[in-house]
Coordinates of C-alpha atoms in Angstrom, one line a residue:
Chain A
M1 CA -27.9 -95.9 28.3
K2 CA -29.8 -93.2 26.9
D3 CA -29.2 -92.1 23.3
A4 CA -26.2 -90.1 23.0
R5 CA -26.6 -87.0 20.8
N6 CA -24.1 -86.5 17.8
A7 CA -25.3 -83.3 16.4
S8 CA -23.3 -80.3 17.3
A9 CA -22.7 -77.1 15.8
D10 CA -18.9 -76.3 16.4
G11 CA -18.0 -80.0 15.5
E12 CA -15.4 -80.5 18.2
H13 CA -14.3 -83.9 18.9
A14 CA -13.6 -83.4 22.8
P15 CA -16.1 -85.3 24.6
A16 CA -19.2 -83.2 25.7
L17 CA -21.7 -83.9 28.5
S18 CA -25.3 -85.2 27.8
A19 CA -27.9 -82.5 28.1
A20 CA -29.1 -83.6 31.4
D21 CA -25.3 -83.7 32.9
A22 CA -24.8 -80.5 31.5
A23 CA -28.0 -79.1 32.9
A24 CA -27.0 -80.5 36.4
L25 CA -23.8 -79.0 36.1
D26 CA -25.3 -75.7 35.3
A27 CA -27.4 -76.1 38.4
L28 CA -24.5 -76.9 40.4
V29 CA -22.5 -73.9 39.1
D30 CA -25.8 -71.5 40.1
A31 CA -25.8 -73.0 43.2
G32 CA -22.1 -72.2 44.2
F33 CA -21.4 -75.9 44.3
D34 CA -23.8 -76.2 47.2
L35 CA -25.7 -79.6 46.7
E36 CA -28.4 -78.7 48.8
A37 CA -29.4 -75.8 46.7
V38 CA -29.6 -78.0 43.6
A39 CA -33.1 -78.7 42.3
D40 CA -34.3 -82.3 43.0
E41 CA -34.5 -83.2 39.3
H42 CA -30.6 -82.5 39.0
R43 CA -29.5 -83.7 42.6
G44 CA -28.5 -87.2 41.5
R45 CA -26.2 -86.1 38.7
A46 CA -25.0 -83.1 40.6
E47 CA -23.6 -85.5 43.4
R48 CA -21.9 -87.6 40.7
I49 CA -20.2 -84.2 39.5
V50 CA -19.2 -83.2 43.0
A51 CA -17.5 -86.5 43.6
L52 CA -15.7 -86.4 40.0
L53 CA -14.8 -82.7 40.7
D54 CA -13.3 -83.2 44.2
P55 CA -9.9 -83.9 42.9
L56 CA -10.1 -81.0 40.7
R57 CA -11.4 -78.5 43.4
D58 CA -7.8 -78.6 45.0
A59 CA -6.4 -77.5 41.8
G60 CA -8.8 -74.4 41.9
I61 CA -10.4 -74.5 38.9
A62 CA -14.0 -75.1 40.1
G63 CA -16.2 -72.5 39.2
S64 CA -15.6 -71.8 35.7
A65 CA -18.3 -73.8 34.3
R66 CA -16.7 -74.0 30.7
L67 CA -13.3 -75.2 32.0
V68 CA -15.4 -77.7 34.6
E69 CA -17.2 -79.2 31.8
D70 CA -14.4 -79.8 29.4
T71 CA -12.2 -81.2 32.5
L72 CA -15.1 -83.3 33.5
A73 CA -15.8 -84.7 30.3
H74 CA -12.1 -85.5 29.6
A75 CA -11.9 -87.1 32.9
L76 CA -15.1 -89.1 31.9
G77 CA -13.1 -90.1 28.7
L78 CA -10.7 -91.8 30.8
E79 CA -13.2 -93.6 33.1
P80 CA -13.5 -96.4 33.9
H81 CA -9.9 -98.0 34.6
L82 CA -8.8 -101.5 33.7
C83 CA -8.1 -103.4 36.6
A84 CA -4.4 -104.0 37.3
D85 CA -4.3 -107.6 35.8
D86 CA -6.0 -106.6 32.6
A87 CA -3.8 -103.6 32.1
A88 CA -0.6 -105.6 32.6
A89 CA -1.9 -108.6 30.3
L90 CA -2.8 -105.7 27.7
D91 CA 0.6 -104.5 27.8
A92 CA 2.1 -108.2 27.5
W93 CA -0.3 -108.8 24.6
L94 CA 0.6 -106.0 22.6
E95 CA 4.5 -106.5 23.3
A96 CA 4.1 -110.0 22.2
D97 CA 2.5 -108.5 18.8
G98 CA -0.9 -109.8 19.4
D99 CA 0.1 -113.4 20.0
P100 CA -1.2 -114.6 23.3
S101 CA 0.7 -117.8 23.3
L102 CA 3.8 -115.6 23.7
V103 CA 2.5 -114.0 26.9
P104 CA 3.6 -115.4 30.1
Q105 CA 1.2 -118.2 31.5
A106 CA 0.1 -116.0 34.3
M107 CA -1.5 -113.4 31.9
R108 CA -2.5 -115.7 29.1
A109 CA -6.1 -115.8 30.1
R110 CA -6.5 -112.3 30.1
A111 CA -4.5 -112.0 27.1
E112 CA -6.9 -114.1 25.2
R113 CA -9.7 -111.8 26.4
H114 CA -7.7 -108.9 24.7
R115 CA -7.5 -110.7 21.7
A116 CA -10.9 -111.6 21.4
L117 CA -12.0 -108.1 22.0
A118 CA -9.8 -107.2 19.3
D119 CA -11.1 -110.0 17.1
A120 CA -14.5 -108.6 17.5
V121 CA -13.6 -105.3 16.6
C122 CA -11.3 -106.3 13.6
H123 CA -13.9 -108.5 12.2
C124 CA -16.7 -107.0 10.1
D125 CA -17.8 -107.4 6.5
A126 CA -15.5 -105.7 4.4
G127 CA -17.6 -105.9 1.4
D128 CA -16.7 -106.2 -2.3
R129 CA -13.1 -105.6 -2.5
E130 CA -12.6 -105.5 -6.3
A131 CA -15.2 -102.7 -6.6
L132 CA -13.5 -100.5 -4.0
V133 CA -10.2 -101.2 -5.4
D134 CA -11.2 -100.2 -8.6
R135 CA -12.8 -97.1 -7.6
T136 CA -9.8 -96.1 -5.7
L137 CA -7.7 -96.6 -8.7
A138 CA -9.9 -94.6 -11.0
L139 CA -9.9 -91.7 -8.5
V140 CA -6.1 -92.1 -8.3
Q141 CA -5.9 -91.9 -12.2
A142 CA -8.5 -89.2 -12.6
T143 CA -6.2 -87.0 -10.2
I144 CA -3.1 -87.9 -12.3
D145 CA -4.9 -87.0 -15.4
R146 CA -6.3 -83.7 -13.9
D147 CA -2.6 -82.9 -12.7
A148 CA -1.1 -83.6 -16.1
E149 CA -3.7 -81.0 -17.7
S150 CA -3.2 -78.6 -15.0
L151 CA 0.7 -78.8 -15.6
A152 CA 0.4 -78.6 -19.2
F153 CA -1.7 -75.4 -18.7
E154 CA 0.7 -74.0 -16.3
R155 CA 3.5 -74.8 -18.8
A156 CA 1.7 -73.0 -21.5
A157 CA 0.8 -70.2 -18.9
R158 CA 4.4 -70.1 -17.9
R159 CA 5.4 -69.6 -21.6
R160 CA 3.1 -66.8 -22.2
V161 CA 4.0 -65.2 -19.1
R162 CA 7.6 -65.4 -19.7
F163 CA 7.4 -62.6 -22.5
A164 CA 5.3 -60.5 -20.4
D165 CA 8.1 -61.1 -17.6
V166 CA 10.9 -60.5 -19.8
A167 CA 9.0 -57.1 -21.1
S168 CA 8.4 -56.1 -17.8
V169 CA 11.9 -57.0 -16.3
A170 CA 13.3 -55.0 -19.6
A171 CA 11.1 -52.0 -18.8
V172 CA 12.2 -51.7 -15.3
L173 CA 15.7 -52.0 -16.5
L174 CA 15.1 -49.0 -19.1
I175 CA 13.2 -47.0 -16.4
G176 CA 16.0 -47.7 -13.9
A177 CA 18.7 -46.9 -16.7
S178 CA 16.9 -43.7 -17.7
V179 CA 16.9 -42.8 -14.1
L180 CA 20.5 -43.7 -13.5
W181 CA 21.7 -42.6 -16.8
P182 CA 22.0 -38.8 -16.0
V183 CA 23.2 -39.6 -12.6
L184 CA 25.9 -41.7 -13.9
S185 CA 26.6 -39.4 -16.7
S186 CA 26.9 -36.7 -14.3
V187 CA 29.4 -38.6 -12.2
R188 CA 31.5 -39.4 -15.5
D189 CA 31.4 -35.7 -16.1
Q190 CA 32.4 -34.7 -12.9
A191 CA 35.4 -37.2 -12.7
R192 CA 36.4 -35.7 -16.2
R193 CA 36.4 -32.2 -15.0
I194 CA 38.4 -33.1 -11.6
A195 CA 41.0 -34.6 -14.2
C196 CA 40.8 -31.8 -16.3
A197 CA 41.3 -29.0 -13.7
A198 CA 44.2 -31.2 -12.5
N199 CA 45.7 -30.9 -16.2
L200 CA 45.6 -27.1 -16.1
H201 CA 47.2 -27.3 -12.4
G202 CA 49.9 -29.3 -14.0
A203 CA 50.3 -26.8 -16.9
A204 CA 50.3 -24.0 -14.4
N205 CA 53.5 -25.5 -12.9
A206 CA 55.1 -26.3 -16.1
M207 CA 54.5 -22.7 -17.3
S208 CA 55.8 -21.4 -14.0
G209 CA 58.9 -23.7 -14.5
Y210 CA 59.3 -22.6 -18.3
A211 CA 58.8 -19.0 -17.1
S212 CA 61.6 -18.9 -14.7
L213 CA 64.0 -20.1 -17.4
N214 CA 62.7 -17.7 -20.0
Q215 CA 62.2 -14.4 -18.4
N216 CA 58.7 -15.2 -17.4
A217 CA 57.8 -15.6 -21.1
L218 CA 55.1 -18.1 -21.8
P219 CA 55.7 -20.9 -23.7
M220 CA 56.4 -20.0 -27.3
V221 CA 58.3 -21.5 -30.4
T222 CA 57.4 -18.6 -32.7
A223 CA 58.3 -15.1 -32.2
S224 CA 55.1 -13.8 -33.8
Y225 CA 52.2 -14.4 -36.2
G226 CA 52.4 -11.2 -37.8
G227 CA 49.9 -11.8 -40.6
G228 CA 50.1 -15.5 -40.4
T229 CA 47.1 -18.2 -40.0
W230 CA 47.7 -19.8 -36.5
W231 CA 44.8 -22.6 -36.7
N232 CA 47.0 -24.8 -39.0
V233 CA 47.8 -27.6 -36.3
G234 CA 50.6 -29.8 -37.1
K235 CA 51.7 -28.0 -40.1
G236 CA 54.9 -26.3 -38.4
P237 CA 55.5 -23.9 -35.6
D238 CA 55.1 -20.8 -37.7
R239 CA 51.7 -21.8 -38.6
S240 CA 50.4 -23.5 -35.5
N241 CA 49.9 -21.5 -32.3
S242 CA 49.1 -25.1 -30.5
A243 CA 52.7 -25.6 -31.1
N244 CA 53.5 -23.0 -28.5
L245 CA 51.9 -25.2 -25.9
Y246 CA 53.2 -28.2 -27.2
T247 CA 56.8 -27.0 -26.3
L248 CA 55.8 -27.6 -22.6
A249 CA 55.4 -31.3 -23.5
R250 CA 58.3 -31.5 -25.9
E251 CA 60.8 -29.9 -23.5
K252 CA 59.5 -31.9 -20.8
Y253 CA 57.8 -29.5 -18.3
L254 CA 55.1 -31.9 -18.5
S255 CA 53.9 -35.4 -20.2
L256 CA 51.7 -34.9 -23.1
S257 CA 49.2 -36.7 -21.2
S258 CA 48.8 -33.6 -18.9
L259 CA 47.6 -31.9 -22.0
A260 CA 44.9 -34.5 -23.0
C261 CA 41.7 -33.7 -21.4
P262 CA 39.5 -36.6 -20.6
G263 CA 36.7 -34.9 -22.4
N264 CA 38.8 -35.2 -25.8
P265 CA 38.6 -38.7 -27.0
N266 CA 41.1 -37.9 -29.8
A267 CA 43.7 -36.3 -27.5
P268 CA 46.9 -38.4 -27.5
T269 CA 48.7 -39.2 -24.1
V270 CA 51.8 -40.0 -25.7
P271 CA 53.8 -38.3 -28.5
A272 CA 53.5 -40.2 -31.9
S273 CA 57.1 -39.4 -32.3
P274 CA 59.8 -37.8 -30.1
E275 CA 60.5 -35.5 -33.0
D276 CA 57.0 -33.9 -32.7
R277 CA 56.7 -30.3 -32.2
D278 CA 52.8 -30.2 -32.4
W279 CA 49.9 -32.1 -32.2
R280 CA 49.1 -33.4 -35.7
T281 CA 45.5 -32.5 -36.1
L282 CA 43.4 -29.9 -34.5
D283 CA 41.2 -32.6 -33.1
E284 CA 43.9 -33.7 -30.8
V285 CA 44.2 -30.5 -29.1
S286 CA 42.7 -30.4 -26.0
Y287 CA 43.4 -26.9 -24.7
S288 CA 43.4 -23.6 -26.4
Y289 CA 46.4 -21.6 -25.7
R290 CA 46.9 -17.8 -25.7
V291 CA 47.1 -16.7 -29.2
I292 CA 50.8 -15.5 -29.2
S293 CA 51.3 -12.3 -30.9
G294 CA 55.0 -11.5 -30.5
P295 CA 56.0 -8.4 -28.4
Q296 CA 52.4 -7.9 -27.4
T297 CA 52.4 -11.1 -25.5
P298 CA 52.0 -10.9 -21.9
R299 CA 54.0 -12.7 -19.6
W300 CA 53.7 -15.3 -16.7
L301 CA 53.0 -13.5 -13.4
D302 CA 52.5 -10.1 -15.4
R303 CA 51.0 -7.3 -13.7
T304 CA 47.9 -7.8 -16.2
R305 CA 45.9 -10.8 -15.3
V306 CA 45.4 -12.5 -18.5
L307 CA 44.0 -15.9 -19.7
V308 CA 46.5 -18.1 -20.9
M309 CA 44.7 -21.5 -21.5
A310 CA 41.4 -23.0 -21.5
D311 CA 39.5 -26.0 -22.6
R312 CA 39.5 -26.2 -26.4
S313 CA 37.7 -23.6 -28.5
P314 CA 34.4 -24.7 -30.3
V315 CA 34.7 -21.6 -32.2
V316 CA 37.7 -22.2 -33.9
Q317 CA 36.5 -26.1 -34.5
R318 CA 33.9 -24.7 -36.5
A319 CA 35.6 -21.9 -38.2
V320 CA 38.5 -24.0 -39.5
R321 CA 35.6 -25.9 -41.3
G322 CA 34.0 -22.5 -42.5
E323 CA 30.9 -23.0 -40.5
R324 CA 29.0 -20.2 -38.7
V325 CA 30.2 -20.2 -35.2
N326 CA 28.3 -19.5 -31.9
P327 CA 30.7 -17.5 -29.9
E328 CA 29.0 -17.9 -26.8
A329 CA 29.2 -21.7 -27.0
S330 CA 31.4 -23.9 -24.5
T331 CA 34.1 -26.1 -25.1
P332 CA 33.0 -29.4 -26.2
N333 CA 35.3 -31.0 -23.5
H334 CA 32.7 -30.9 -20.8
G335 CA 29.5 -31.4 -22.8
G336 CA 28.8 -27.4 -23.2
R337 CA 28.4 -27.1 -19.7
G338 CA 31.6 -24.8 -19.3
Q339 CA 35.5 -24.6 -19.4
H340 CA 38.5 -24.3 -17.2
L341 CA 40.3 -21.5 -17.5
L342 CA 43.9 -21.0 -16.6
F343 CA 45.2 -17.4 -16.2
N344 CA 48.9 -16.0 -16.0
D345 CA 49.2 -15.7 -12.1
G346 CA 48.8 -19.5 -12.1
A347 CA 45.1 -19.6 -11.2
T348 CA 42.6 -22.2 -12.6
E349 CA 38.9 -21.3 -12.7
W350 CA 35.7 -23.0 -13.8
H351 CA 33.4 -20.9 -15.9
A352 CA 30.1 -21.7 -17.3
S353 CA 30.4 -19.1 -20.0
P354 CA 33.3 -18.1 -22.3
V355 CA 32.2 -14.6 -21.7
L356 CA 34.3 -13.3 -18.9
P357 CA 32.8 -11.1 -16.2
N358 CA 34.3 -8.0 -18.1
G359 CA 32.4 -8.8 -21.2
D360 CA 35.7 -10.3 -22.7
N361 CA 34.7 -13.6 -25.1
I362 CA 37.6 -15.8 -24.7
W363 CA 37.1 -17.3 -28.2
L364 CA 37.5 -14.0 -30.2
P365 CA 39.6 -11.0 -30.5
R366 CA 38.1 -7.7 -29.2
S367 CA 38.0 -6.2 -32.5
L368 CA 35.9 -9.1 -33.9
E369 CA 34.0 -9.3 -30.7
R370 CA 33.4 -5.4 -31.4
V371 CA 32.2 -6.2 -35.1
L372 CA 30.3 -9.2 -34.1
H373 CA 28.5 -6.9 -31.5
Q374 CA 27.7 -4.3 -34.3
L375 CA 26.7 -6.9 -36.9
S376 CA 25.3 -9.4 -34.9
G377 CA 27.2 -11.9 -37.1
G378 CA 30.7 -12.3 -38.8
R379 CA 33.3 -14.9 -39.3
L380 CA 36.6 -15.6 -37.6
T381 CA 39.3 -15.8 -40.3
G382 CA 42.1 -17.3 -38.0
R383 CA 44.2 -14.2 -38.8
E384 CA 42.9 -12.1 -35.7
L385 CA 45.1 -11.1 -33.0
P386 CA 44.6 -10.0 -29.4
D387 CA 43.5 -6.4 -29.5
G388 CA 46.2 -5.9 -26.8
P389 CA 47.8 -7.4 -23.7
D390 CA 44.5 -7.3 -22.0
D391 CA 42.5 -8.7 -25.0
A392 CA 41.7 -12.3 -23.7
F393 CA 41.8 -14.4 -27.1
V394 CA 42.7 -17.9 -27.5
G395 CA 43.3 -20.1 -30.3
P396 CA 43.5 -23.8 -31.0
Chain B
M1 CA 0.6 -113.0 -4.8
D2 CA 3.3 -110.7 -5.2
P3 CA 6.4 -111.5 -2.7
R4 CA 7.6 -108.0 -2.4
T5 CA 7.2 -106.2 0.7
D6 CA 4.9 -103.0 1.0
E7 CA 7.8 -100.9 1.1
Q8 CA 9.3 -102.4 -2.1
L9 CA 5.7 -102.0 -3.6
V10 CA 6.1 -98.2 -2.8
E11 CA 9.3 -98.0 -4.3
A12 CA 8.2 -99.7 -7.6
Y13 CA 5.3 -97.6 -7.7
R14 CA 7.5 -94.3 -7.5
T15 CA 9.6 -95.6 -10.3
G16 CA 6.6 -96.1 -12.5
E17 CA 5.1 -99.4 -11.9
S18 CA 1.3 -98.5 -11.6
D19 CA 0.4 -102.4 -10.8
A20 CA 2.4 -102.0 -7.9
F21 CA -0.2 -99.9 -6.5
R22 CA -3.2 -101.8 -7.2
T23 CA -1.1 -104.6 -5.2
L24 CA -0.8 -102.5 -2.1
I25 CA -4.4 -101.6 -2.2
E26 CA -5.8 -105.3 -2.5
R27 CA -3.2 -105.9 0.1
H28 CA -4.6 -103.8 2.7
H29 CA -8.4 -103.6 1.5
D30 CA -9.9 -105.6 4.1
D31 CA -7.8 -104.4 7.1
L32 CA -8.1 -100.9 6.1
L33 CA -11.6 -100.9 5.3
R34 CA -12.6 -102.6 8.4
F35 CA -10.6 -100.1 10.3
L36 CA -12.4 -97.3 8.7
I37 CA -15.8 -98.7 9.3
R38 CA -15.2 -99.1 12.9
L39 CA -13.6 -95.6 13.2
T40 CA -16.3 -94.0 11.1
G41 CA -19.3 -95.9 12.1
D42 CA -20.5 -95.5 8.7
R43 CA -19.7 -97.9 5.6
A44 CA -20.3 -95.5 2.8
A45 CA -18.1 -92.8 4.9
A46 CA -15.3 -95.3 5.3
D47 CA -15.5 -96.2 1.6
D48 CA -14.9 -92.6 0.8
V49 CA -12.1 -92.1 3.4
F50 CA -10.5 -95.5 2.0
Q51 CA -10.2 -93.6 -1.3
E52 CA -8.9 -90.3 0.0
T53 CA -6.2 -92.4 1.8
F54 CA -4.9 -94.0 -1.2
L55 CA -4.9 -90.8 -3.0
Q56 CA -3.1 -89.3 -0.4
I57 CA -0.5 -92.2 -0.8
H58 CA -0.3 -91.6 -4.2
L59 CA 0.3 -88.2 -3.7
S60 CA 2.9 -88.6 -1.0
A61 CA 4.4 -91.6 -2.4
D62 CA 7.6 -89.9 -3.3
S63 CA 8.2 -88.3 0.1
F64 CA 7.9 -91.8 1.9
D65 CA 10.9 -93.0 3.6
V66 CA 11.1 -96.7 2.6
D67 CA 13.4 -97.4 5.6
R68 CA 10.0 -96.9 7.5
R69 CA 7.1 -99.4 7.7
F70 CA 4.4 -98.8 5.2
R71 CA 1.4 -100.2 7.1
P72 CA 1.5 -97.9 9.9
W73 CA 2.1 -94.9 7.5
L74 CA -1.2 -96.1 5.7
F75 CA -3.1 -96.2 9.0
T76 CA -2.1 -93.1 10.4
I77 CA -2.8 -91.2 7.0
A78 CA -6.3 -93.2 7.1
A79 CA -6.7 -92.2 10.8
N80 CA -6.0 -88.4 9.9
K81 CA -8.5 -88.4 7.0
A82 CA -11.4 -90.3 8.9
R83 CA -11.0 -87.4 11.6
D84 CA -11.0 -84.8 9.0
Y85 CA -14.2 -86.5 7.7
L86 CA -15.7 -86.7 11.0
R87 CA -14.9 -83.1 11.6
R88 CA -16.7 -82.2 8.4
K89 CA -19.7 -84.2 9.5
G90 CA -19.6 -82.0 12.8
R91 CA -19.9 -85.1 14.8
R92 CA -19.1 -84.5 18.5
Q93 CA -18.9 -87.4 20.8
E94 CA -21.1 -87.2 23.8
M95 CA -20.7 -88.6 27.5
E96 CA -23.7 -90.0 29.4
L97 CA -22.1 -89.3 33.1
S98 CA -24.4 -91.5 34.9
A99 CA -24.9 -94.5 32.8
P100 CA -21.8 -96.7 33.1
V101 CA -21.7 -96.4 36.9
G102 CA -23.2 -99.4 38.8
R103 CA -25.3 -100.7 35.9
A104 CA -23.1 -102.6 33.8
G105 CA -21.1 -104.7 36.5
G106 CA -18.1 -106.5 35.5
G107 CA -15.8 -104.6 37.8
E108 CA -15.7 -102.9 41.0
E109 CA -16.0 -99.3 42.3
R110 CA -12.9 -98.1 44.4
G111 CA -13.0 -94.3 45.4
G112 CA -15.4 -93.1 42.6
V113 CA -13.4 -95.0 40.1
Q114 CA -14.7 -97.9 38.2
F115 CA -12.5 -100.6 37.5
V116 CA -13.2 -103.2 34.6
D117 CA -12.2 -106.9 34.8
L118 CA -12.2 -108.6 31.7
M119 CA -12.8 -112.2 33.2
E120 CA -16.1 -110.7 34.5
I121 CA -17.2 -109.8 31.1
D122 CA -18.5 -112.0 28.4
V123 CA -16.2 -111.2 25.6
P124 CA -17.5 -111.4 22.0
A125 CA -16.2 -114.7 20.5
P126 CA -16.8 -114.9 16.6
D127 CA -17.7 -118.4 16.6
A128 CA -20.1 -118.2 19.3
A129 CA -22.1 -115.5 17.9
A130 CA -25.4 -116.6 16.6
D131 CA -25.7 -113.8 14.4
A132 CA -22.4 -112.4 13.2
S133 CA -24.1 -109.1 11.7
E134 CA -25.9 -108.5 15.0
R135 CA -22.5 -108.9 16.8
D136 CA -21.0 -106.5 14.4
R137 CA -23.8 -104.3 15.1
L138 CA -23.3 -104.4 19.0
V139 CA -19.4 -104.2 18.5
Q140 CA -20.0 -101.0 16.4
R141 CA -22.4 -99.4 19.0
A142 CA -20.1 -99.7 21.5
L143 CA -17.5 -98.2 19.7
D144 CA -19.5 -95.4 18.7
D145 CA -19.9 -94.6 22.3
L146 CA -16.3 -94.0 23.0
P147 CA -14.7 -90.5 22.8
L148 CA -12.8 -90.4 19.1
P149 CA -9.5 -90.1 20.6
L150 CA -10.2 -93.4 22.7
R151 CA -11.7 -95.2 19.6
E152 CA -8.8 -94.0 17.4
I153 CA -6.2 -95.2 19.7
L154 CA -8.0 -98.6 20.3
L155 CA -8.6 -99.2 16.7
L156 CA -4.9 -98.4 15.9
A157 CA -3.9 -100.7 18.4
Y158 CA -6.0 -103.5 17.5
F159 CA -5.6 -103.4 13.9
Q160 CA -2.1 -103.4 14.2
R161 CA -1.0 -104.8 17.1
L162 CA 1.7 -102.7 17.2
S163 CA 3.9 -102.0 20.8
Y164 CA 3.4 -99.1 22.5
A165 CA 6.7 -97.7 21.5
Q166 CA 5.8 -98.2 17.7
I167 CA 2.2 -96.5 18.2
A168 CA 3.8 -93.6 20.3
D169 CA 6.3 -93.1 17.2
D170 CA 3.6 -93.3 14.5
L171 CA 1.0 -91.0 16.5
G172 CA 3.9 -88.9 17.6
I173 CA 2.5 -88.7 21.2
P174 CA 4.4 -89.8 24.5
L175 CA 4.6 -93.6 25.1
G176 CA 3.0 -92.8 28.6
T177 CA 0.0 -90.9 26.9
V178 CA -0.1 -94.0 24.7
K179 CA -0.2 -96.3 27.4
S180 CA -2.9 -94.7 29.7
R181 CA -4.9 -93.7 26.8
L182 CA -5.3 -97.3 25.4
H183 CA -5.7 -98.7 28.9
A184 CA -8.7 -96.7 29.1
A185 CA -9.8 -97.0 25.9
V186 CA -10.0 -100.7 26.3
A187 CA -11.9 -100.0 29.7
A188 CA -14.2 -98.0 28.2
F189 CA -14.9 -100.3 25.2
A190 CA -15.4 -103.4 27.5
R191 CA -17.5 -101.8 29.6
K192 CA -19.8 -100.3 26.9
W193 CA -19.7 -103.9 25.2
K194 CA -20.7 -105.5 28.5
A195 CA -23.7 -103.0 29.0
S196 CA -24.8 -103.8 25.2
Q197 CA -24.5 -107.4 26.0
N198 CA -26.8 -106.8 28.9
G199 CA -29.3 -105.1 26.5
D200 CA -28.8 -102.1 29.3
D201 CA -28.6 -99.5 26.6
R202 CA -30.6 -97.5 24.3

């Protein structure tokens, strides 16, 4: 037998043809599988190849050199065959767990041969047992030690990373919150505005009911404020304009909660006492009401369209405390973004500015507006009255 | 000698008894090392693969199903490690197409197929061999000439003496394939052995 070469670049384990057989196969393929055309030096091997390929040719794979070579090599790997008796004896011997004495008599001699072959293969010098056992245990121990070190390092790393993880997660949450906050805030504001607008619609219905029973008068418990101060909430009907509006709740035209804007955290939704005739403090009041001024007071569904109710005045709140006011500021109920207005025709509107399209500032009487206009300053004293039926001017 | 089974030793090792591992290695040292020497054809390589095999046993001990047998598991892991070693070595089996035919004898040819008859072959007998090391060398050379898949299944069968069903189960290949492959492996080995006996080689 010629020396088989073991070196191979691709490292496959599939059997490969020897160089001489491969050359013969190439020659055969080049010759179109015509043995006559194969060079003499390859002829002998080519004849064997053709013999082996005969069964394959029927399968239609001949012609592809690589495929043929692989198939051929594989076929060679299965050659030669055990004779039938040896095959049967091998099966019986293995089924007998390798003990020929357990194999049927007729096959025993061949089973012994199988065992002899196996024994020849299985018996070789195994060398120094202790040395290899010790080396193996040392390798395993080294791996255990390395894993332990690696684990310790990973744990340490994990501890270090944990802070970074927390920080990064926190950063993500903060960024997320900063992005979402205005959105959520806006959603909350929107909800408040809707609830507030519903309040004014309810107030419009209540005023309509009140007016129908009171000659179209607006809610009123005082005839006039001739010279009195109207921003003293809770100090009695003669000293508080808000007591006029409270009448709607006291006389059950609406519930007190309908006069509580969601934008006012201090607004009571139920009366502190059934005897109450007014809110108790200015902070509790959610809506400013047309400053009632006796005979000049406009009427519900009057020919003149005039403001009846609005989100609470920021000007009065500051003026009461003696602070300088910004007449163009919007109500605190809706974050200063604007206010709802209810007119005596029952309509409610959202206005981003307290100055109506006709230039009338709803927080101030026209007289003061004129002075302010002239002086670019001035103070509201709580004694001012509307300049006439068409002067939009609301107090607490 | 530890009376416990291999499987019980694995279980003990898993629960922290490190001596159980030494017992396992010692118990299988001879057979496994011989198996690897025969499979790789290289004593130093067999040493390395032996260690890698038990390292893998250590690493996989927790996943071992103690209801299964340890020895087939060990040999299957060893065969895989040896295959990896041979792949790293870039070793490729080559066949000499013309050599076996009509030279070694010990059989008959029908339709281009050689049939081996063991009764016509002088099988190697340990006690009859004048020189054990020379016999080992000849056996190894015959094995080295076998394609790896055949050598692998031959050695697994010889060293474990398992039924086809057990081999098929361990290797995860169909029983019919195990049978035909082992038949071919024994035939090829017997023929190569015979050829080496006749000095009809190299």
